[in-house]
Coordinates of C-alpha atoms in Angstrom, one line a residue:
M815 CA -58.9 76.9 -1.8
G816 CA -57.3 74.7 0.8
P817 CA -55.9 71.3 0.2
L818 CA -59.0 69.6 1.6
A819 CA -61.5 71.5 -0.4
W820 CA -62.0 68.5 -2.7
L821 CA -63.4 66.7 0.4
G822 CA -65.8 69.5 1.0
V823 CA -63.9 71.0 3.9
T824 CA -63.8 74.7 3.2
D825 CA -63.2 76.1 6.6
A826 CA -59.5 77.0 7.0
A827 CA -59.3 76.2 10.7
L828 CA -61.0 72.8 10.2
Q829 CA -58.7 72.1 7.3
A830 CA -55.7 72.8 9.5
Q831 CA -57.0 70.4 12.2
V832 CA -57.8 67.6 9.7
T833 CA -54.4 68.0 8.0
A834 CA -52.7 67.8 11.4
A835 CA -54.7 64.7 12.3
L836 CA -53.8 63.1 9.0
V837 CA -50.1 63.9 9.4
T838 CA -50.1 62.4 12.9
A839 CA -51.9 59.3 11.8
M840 CA -49.5 58.9 8.9
A841 CA -46.5 59.4 11.2
G842 CA -47.9 56.8 13.6
F843 CA -48.5 54.3 10.8
L844 CA -45.0 54.8 9.4
G845 CA -43.7 54.3 12.9
V846 CA -45.5 51.0 13.3
L847 CA -44.4 49.9 9.9
I848 CA -40.7 50.7 10.5
T849 CA -40.9 49.0 13.9
G850 CA -42.4 45.9 12.3
I851 CA -39.7 45.9 9.6
V852 CA -37.0 46.3 12.2
A853 CA -38.5 43.4 14.3
I854 CA -38.6 41.2 11.2
L855 CA -35.1 42.0 10.3
T856 CA -33.9 41.4 13.9
W857 CA -35.7 38.1 14.0
R858 CA -34.2 37.0 10.8
G859 CA -30.8 38.1 12.0
N860 CA -31.2 36.2 15.2
K861 CA -32.3 33.1 13.3
R862 CA -29.3 33.3 11.0
H863 CA -27.0 33.7 14.0
E864 CA -28.5 30.7 15.8
A865 CA -28.1 28.7 12.6
E866 CA -24.5 29.8 12.3
M867 CA -23.8 28.9 15.9
A868 CA -25.5 25.5 15.5
A869 CA -23.4 24.8 12.4
R870 CA -20.3 25.8 14.2
R871 CA -21.0 23.6 17.2
R872 CA -21.8 20.7 14.8
K873 CA -18.4 21.2 13.0
L874 CA -16.5 21.3 16.3
Q875 CA -18.3 18.1 17.3
R876 CA -17.6 16.4 14.0
D877 CA -13.9 17.5 14.1
D878 CA -13.6 16.1 17.6
V879 CA -15.0 12.8 16.5
Q880 CA -12.8 12.7 13.4
I881 CA -9.6 13.6 15.4
A882 CA -10.3 10.8 17.8
L883 CA -11.0 8.2 15.1
R884 CA -7.9 9.3 13.2
A885 CA -5.7 8.8 16.3
E886 CA -7.0 5.3 16.8
I887 CA -6.8 4.2 13.1
D888 CA -3.2 5.6 12.8
A889 CA -2.2 3.7 16.0
V890 CA -3.6 0.4 14.7
Q891 CA -2.0 0.9 11.4
T892 CA 1.3 1.7 13.0
Q893 CA 1.1 -1.4 15.2
W894 CA 0.5 -3.6 12.2
A895 CA 3.2 -1.8 10.1
A896 CA 5.8 -2.6 12.9
A897 CA 5.4 -6.3 12.2
G898 CA 6.9 -5.7 8.8
P899 CA 5.7 -6.4 5.2
I900 CA 2.8 -8.8 5.0
G901 CA 4.3 -10.6 2.0
E902 CA 7.4 -11.4 4.0
M903 CA 5.3 -12.6 7.0
I904 CA 3.3 -14.9 4.7
R905 CA 6.4 -16.4 3.1
E906 CA 8.0 -16.9 6.6
A907 CA 4.9 -18.6 7.9
E908 CA 4.7 -21.0 4.9
G909 CA 8.4 -21.8 5.3
T910 CA 7.9 -22.6 8.9
F911 CA 5.1 -25.0 8.2
E912 CA 7.1 -26.7 5.4
R913 CA 10.1 -27.1 7.7
A914 CA 7.9 -28.5 10.5
A915 CA 6.3 -31.0 8.0
R916 CA 9.7 -32.2 6.8
A917 CA 10.8 -32.7 10.4
G918 CA 7.5 -34.6 11.1
E919 CA 6.5 -32.0 13.7
D920 CA 3.0 -30.6 14.4
Y921 CA 3.5 -26.8 14.2
T922 CA 0.8 -24.4 15.6
P923 CA 1.7 -20.7 15.4
Y924 CA 1.0 -18.4 18.3
V925 CA -1.4 -15.5 17.5
T926 CA -1.6 -12.7 19.9
A927 CA -5.0 -11.3 20.9
E928 CA -6.1 -8.1 19.1
T929 CA -6.3 -5.0 21.4
G930 CA -9.7 -3.9 20.2
V931 CA -10.9 -0.5 19.1
T932 CA -12.2 1.3 22.2
I933 CA -12.5 4.7 20.7
F934 CA -14.7 3.6 17.8
D935 CA -16.9 1.6 20.3
A936 CA -17.3 4.7 22.5
L937 CA -18.2 6.9 19.5
R938 CA -20.3 4.5 17.5
D939 CA -23.5 6.5 18.1
Q940 CA -21.9 9.7 16.8
I941 CA -20.6 8.3 13.5
A942 CA -23.7 9.7 11.7
I943 CA -22.3 13.2 12.3
L944 CA -19.5 12.5 9.9
D945 CA -19.7 13.6 6.3
P946 CA -20.9 10.9 3.9
P947 CA -17.4 10.7 2.1
V948 CA -15.8 9.9 5.5
I949 CA -18.4 7.4 6.9
K950 CA -17.9 4.7 4.2
P951 CA -14.1 4.3 4.4
V952 CA -14.1 4.6 8.3
V953 CA -16.9 2.0 8.7
R954 CA -15.2 -0.4 6.2
F955 CA -11.9 -0.2 8.1
Y956 CA -13.6 -0.9 11.5
R957 CA -15.7 -3.7 10.1
Q958 CA -12.5 -5.4 8.8
V959 CA -10.9 -4.9 12.2
T960 CA -13.8 -6.6 13.8
L961 CA -13.5 -9.6 11.5
I962 CA -9.8 -9.8 12.2
E963 CA -10.5 -9.8 16.0
R964 CA -12.9 -12.7 15.6
F965 CA -10.6 -14.6 13.3
A966 CA -7.7 -14.1 15.7
G967 CA -9.9 -15.6 18.4
D968 CA -10.4 -18.7 16.2
L969 CA -6.7 -19.0 15.8
R970 CA -6.2 -18.9 19.5
D971 CA -8.8 -21.6 20.2
A972 CA -7.8 -25.1 21.0
S973 CA -9.7 -26.4 18.0
Y974 CA -7.3 -24.6 15.7
A975 CA -4.3 -26.5 17.2
A976 CA -6.1 -29.7 16.5
L977 CA -6.5 -29.1 12.7
A978 CA -4.2 -30.6 10.0
P979 CA -1.1 -28.6 9.3
A980 CA -2.2 -27.6 5.8
R981 CA -5.5 -26.2 7.2
K982 CA -3.7 -24.4 9.9
K983 CA -1.3 -22.9 7.4
D984 CA -4.2 -21.8 5.1
M985 CA -6.0 -20.1 8.0
L986 CA -2.9 -18.3 9.1
V987 CA -2.2 -17.0 5.6
H988 CA -5.8 -15.9 5.3
Y989 CA -5.5 -14.1 8.6
L990 CA -2.4 -12.2 7.4
R991 CA -4.1 -11.2 4.2
M992 CA -7.0 -9.9 6.2
I993 CA -4.6 -7.6 8.0
D994 CA -3.0 -6.6 4.7
E995 CA -6.5 -5.5 3.5
A996 CA -7.1 -3.7 6.7
R997 CA -3.9 -1.8 6.3
A998 CA -5.0 -0.6 2.9
L999 CA -8.5 0.3 4.4
A1000 CA -6.8 2.2 7.2
T1001 CA -5.0 4.4 4.6
D1002 CA -8.3 5.1 2.8
A1003 CA -9.9 6.1 6.1
L1004 CA -7.0 8.3 7.1
V1005 CA -7.0 10.1 3.7
A1006 CA -10.8 10.7 4.0
L1007 CA -10.4 12.0 7.6
D1008 CA -7.4 14.2 6.7
T1009 CA -9.4 15.6 3.7
S1010 CA -12.4 16.4 5.9
L1011 CA -10.2 18.0 8.6
G1012 CA -8.1 19.9 6.1
N1013 CA -4.9 18.2 7.1
E1014 CA -2.1 17.1 4.7
T1015 CA -3.2 13.9 3.0
A1016 CA -2.1 10.8 4.8
K1017 CA 0.9 9.0 3.2
G1018 CA -0.5 5.6 4.3
D1019 CA 1.2 2.3 5.1
P1020 CA 4.2 1.8 2.8
D1021 CA 4.4 -1.9 3.6
A1022 CA 0.7 -2.7 3.0
A1023 CA 1.1 -4.0 -0.6
Q1024 CA 4.4 -5.7 -0.1

């Protein structure tokens, strides 16, 4: 009895034909199945590769933004640090006002204009690409810089020179303390950027708290 007798096929030649047809059909089905599996795996592989490439491009863009911001923050902090410890600057300013008062002179300090933060302004629309732990300290630093720039403008205005000496002194001391805070915020921002970039942790501004 042939293998297809249970189907009612008893003729040996017919059984051979049916068996051959079944084998061919099964082979075709397996071929389609394998082709489909390969296509699915290839599609998934391509998607994974595209995702990896997109993540790599995003990281490169993020690193470029961070490197640029780090350079500007470090430059601003270095510029302020060159002026010396804030505590000494405050004591010197207060002493100058006191000496002018004893001499009966009206003293008005000269405050230079802040240079601005051109890199941050140019990259403002890309800040969202930064990691959340980096965004906060960077934005806090630049916000403080903006406040300092505005306050420096007030100190350079003619209305400042017309104020009473005590008021002028208080405003100048406040301005210096704003810079002191910004120097500390710069250190926080540099540490966050260095951590994200994988650099050695920033040592910060040694004069900021003096």
